[in-house]
Coordinates of C-alpha atoms in Angstrom, one line a residue:
M146 CA 41.9 56.4 12.3
T147 CA 43.0 54.7 15.5
E148 CA 40.2 54.0 17.9
E149 CA 40.7 55.8 21.2
L150 CA 39.7 53.7 24.2
T151 CA 39.0 54.8 27.7
E152 CA 40.9 53.2 30.6
D153 CA 37.6 51.5 31.6
E154 CA 37.2 50.1 28.1
I155 CA 40.8 48.8 28.0
N156 CA 40.2 47.1 31.4
A157 CA 37.0 45.6 30.2
R158 CA 38.6 44.1 27.1
A159 CA 41.5 42.7 29.1
N160 CA 39.2 41.2 31.7
E161 CA 37.1 39.5 28.9
K162 CA 40.2 38.1 27.3
R163 CA 41.3 36.7 30.7
R164 CA 37.8 35.3 31.3
R165 CA 37.9 33.4 27.9
H166 CA 41.4 32.2 28.7
K167 CA 40.4 30.8 32.1
E168 CA 37.3 29.2 30.6
A169 CA 39.5 27.4 28.0
K170 CA 42.0 26.3 30.7
D171 CA 39.3 25.0 33.0
K172 CA 37.9 22.8 30.1
I173 CA 41.4 21.4 29.6
L174 CA 41.9 20.8 33.3
A175 CA 38.6 19.0 33.6
T176 CA 39.9 16.3 31.3
K177 CA 43.0 15.6 33.5
T178 CA 41.7 12.8 35.8
R179 CA 44.7 10.5 36.2
E180 CA 46.6 10.2 39.5
G181 CA 49.5 8.1 40.6
G182 CA 53.3 8.0 40.8
L183 CA 55.4 9.7 38.1
L184 CA 58.8 8.9 36.8
A185 CA 60.6 12.2 36.4
V186 CA 64.0 12.9 34.9
H187 CA 66.1 16.1 35.5
T188 CA 69.0 16.3 33.0
G189 CA 71.0 18.7 30.9
K190 CA 74.2 20.6 31.3
G191 CA 72.7 23.5 33.2
K192 CA 72.8 24.0 37.0
G193 CA 69.7 23.1 39.0
K194 CA 68.8 19.5 38.5
T195 CA 69.3 18.4 42.1
T196 CA 68.1 21.8 43.4
A197 CA 64.8 21.4 41.6
A198 CA 64.4 17.9 42.9
M199 CA 65.0 19.0 46.4
G200 CA 62.2 21.5 46.0
I201 CA 59.8 18.7 45.2
V202 CA 61.2 16.9 48.3
A203 CA 60.3 20.0 50.4
R204 CA 56.8 20.0 48.9
C205 CA 56.3 16.4 49.9
I206 CA 57.5 17.1 53.4
G207 CA 55.1 20.0 53.6
H208 CA 52.3 17.6 52.9
G209 CA 53.5 15.2 55.5
M210 CA 54.7 12.6 52.9
K211 CA 57.6 10.3 53.5
V212 CA 60.6 10.6 51.2
G213 CA 63.6 8.5 50.4
I214 CA 66.8 9.9 48.9
V215 CA 69.8 8.1 47.5
Q216 CA 72.8 10.1 46.5
F217 CA 74.7 8.0 43.9
V218 CA 77.7 10.2 43.3
K219 CA 78.2 13.0 45.8
G220 CA 79.4 10.9 48.6
K221 CA 79.0 12.2 52.2
W222 CA 79.2 15.9 51.4
E223 CA 78.0 18.2 54.2
T224 CA 75.4 19.9 52.1
G225 CA 72.9 22.5 53.2
E226 CA 70.0 20.3 52.1
R227 CA 71.3 17.4 54.2
A228 CA 71.4 19.7 57.3
V229 CA 67.8 20.8 56.7
L230 CA 66.4 17.3 55.8
E231 CA 68.0 15.7 58.9
R232 CA 65.5 17.8 60.9
F233 CA 62.7 15.7 59.6
P234 CA 63.9 12.1 60.5
D235 CA 60.3 10.8 60.6
L236 CA 59.7 11.9 57.0
V237 CA 63.1 11.7 55.2
T238 CA 65.6 8.9 54.8
M239 CA 68.7 10.1 53.1
T240 CA 71.5 7.8 52.1
A241 CA 74.7 8.9 50.5
M242 CA 76.1 5.8 48.8
G243 CA 78.6 7.3 46.4
E244 CA 82.3 7.5 46.8
G245 CA 82.6 11.0 45.5
F246 CA 82.9 12.1 41.9
T247 CA 84.4 9.7 39.4
W248 CA 87.3 12.0 38.6
E249 CA 88.2 12.0 42.3
T250 CA 88.1 8.3 42.9
Q251 CA 89.9 7.2 39.7
D252 CA 88.8 3.7 40.7
R253 CA 86.2 2.2 38.3
A254 CA 85.7 -1.0 40.2
R255 CA 85.0 0.9 43.4
D256 CA 82.6 3.2 41.6
I257 CA 80.7 0.2 40.2
A258 CA 80.5 -1.4 43.7
A259 CA 79.2 1.8 45.2
A260 CA 76.7 2.3 42.4
T261 CA 75.4 -1.3 42.8
A262 CA 75.0 -0.9 46.6
A263 CA 73.2 2.4 46.0
W264 CA 70.8 0.9 43.5
E265 CA 70.0 -2.0 45.9
R266 CA 69.1 0.6 48.5
A267 CA 67.1 2.6 46.0
K268 CA 65.0 -0.4 45.2
E269 CA 64.3 -1.0 48.9
M270 CA 63.1 2.6 49.2
I271 CA 60.9 2.4 46.1
N272 CA 59.3 -0.8 47.3
D273 CA 58.7 0.7 50.8
P274 CA 54.9 1.3 50.8
D275 CA 55.4 4.2 53.3
N276 CA 57.4 6.3 50.9
K277 CA 55.6 8.7 48.5
L278 CA 58.7 10.0 46.7
V279 CA 62.2 8.6 46.1
L280 CA 65.0 10.8 44.7
L281 CA 67.8 9.0 42.8
D282 CA 70.3 11.8 42.8
E283 CA 72.9 11.7 40.1
I284 CA 71.9 8.2 38.9
N285 CA 72.1 9.5 35.3
I286 CA 75.9 9.8 35.7
V287 CA 76.4 6.2 36.8
L288 CA 74.1 5.0 34.1
R289 CA 76.0 7.0 31.5
N290 CA 79.2 5.4 32.7
D291 CA 77.6 1.9 32.5
Y292 CA 78.1 1.3 36.2
L293 CA 74.5 -0.1 36.3
D294 CA 72.6 -2.0 33.6
I295 CA 70.3 0.5 31.9
D296 CA 67.8 -2.2 30.9
E297 CA 67.5 -3.5 34.5
V298 CA 67.1 0.0 35.9
V299 CA 64.5 1.1 33.4
G300 CA 62.6 -2.2 33.7
F301 CA 62.4 -1.9 37.4
L302 CA 61.3 1.8 37.3
K303 CA 58.6 1.1 34.7
N304 CA 57.2 -1.6 37.0
K305 CA 57.5 0.4 40.2
P306 CA 54.6 0.5 42.7
A307 CA 51.9 2.6 41.2
H308 CA 51.7 5.1 44.1
I309 CA 55.3 6.3 44.2
H310 CA 57.0 9.2 42.5
V311 CA 60.6 8.7 41.4
I312 CA 63.0 11.5 40.3
C313 CA 66.3 10.7 38.5
T314 CA 68.8 13.5 38.3
G315 CA 72.1 14.0 36.5
R316 CA 73.3 15.2 33.1
N317 CA 73.4 13.0 30.0
A318 CA 70.3 10.9 30.8
K319 CA 70.2 7.8 28.6
P320 CA 67.5 7.7 25.9
E321 CA 66.0 4.6 27.4
L322 CA 65.3 6.4 30.6
V323 CA 64.0 9.5 28.9
E324 CA 61.6 7.4 26.8
A325 CA 60.3 5.6 30.0
A326 CA 59.8 8.8 31.9
D327 CA 56.5 10.7 32.4
L328 CA 58.2 14.0 32.9
V329 CA 61.6 15.1 31.5
T330 CA 63.2 18.5 32.2
E331 CA 66.4 19.6 30.6
M332 CA 68.4 22.3 32.3
T333 CA 70.1 24.5 29.7
E334 CA 73.2 26.4 30.6
I335 CA 73.2 30.0 29.3
K336 CA 75.9 31.3 31.6
H337 CA 77.8 29.8 34.5
H338 CA 79.7 31.6 37.2
F339 CA 82.5 29.0 37.2
R340 CA 83.7 30.4 33.9
A341 CA 84.3 33.7 35.8
D342 CA 86.5 31.8 38.3
F343 CA 83.9 31.6 41.1
K344 CA 84.5 28.6 43.3
A345 CA 81.8 26.3 44.7
Q346 CA 80.1 28.2 47.5
A347 CA 78.0 27.1 50.5
G348 CA 74.3 27.8 49.9
I349 CA 74.7 27.8 46.1
E350 CA 76.5 24.6 45.2
F351 CA 76.2 22.6 48.4

């Protein structure tokens, strides 16, 4: 025969379950004592890699932390995030070094030159002791196309200053970078509005 519980008994059992859950979580959190800069990778075919990274940029700004951003591929697009971030010139340095998407330039030599210049700028930002976070937007694309040497990039990032967080975005992250990272998130596409003939729209794509 099924036990009939009162609403108060159901609440009491649920509260006790949550109390035990919190106690277990607190014990786990007490063991987490490390601090320092992380190397994060946002990759995958799904939408949201740069968007998620910009959310972390916003968090840093909210804490008064200085941020550097290098856009490797997107060129000098007038994006919504650029318009917002330009309102914080004391906290954000944003540099668009790309020449646009590779299928638009159709000039591999120019793409390599732009990627190399962007990487040099990125290293300056990472070595700047005032920065807390550096976002390398779409660097995974130039690495996948072999416009930069993966061993040189990974070697530099593994030996970056201990205080700084670095986020690398773009689909098809190379295994070497994934292996070196502290945090890797893969965006998985379930459904995309482009397939229903929606074009890129302000506020959503840029």
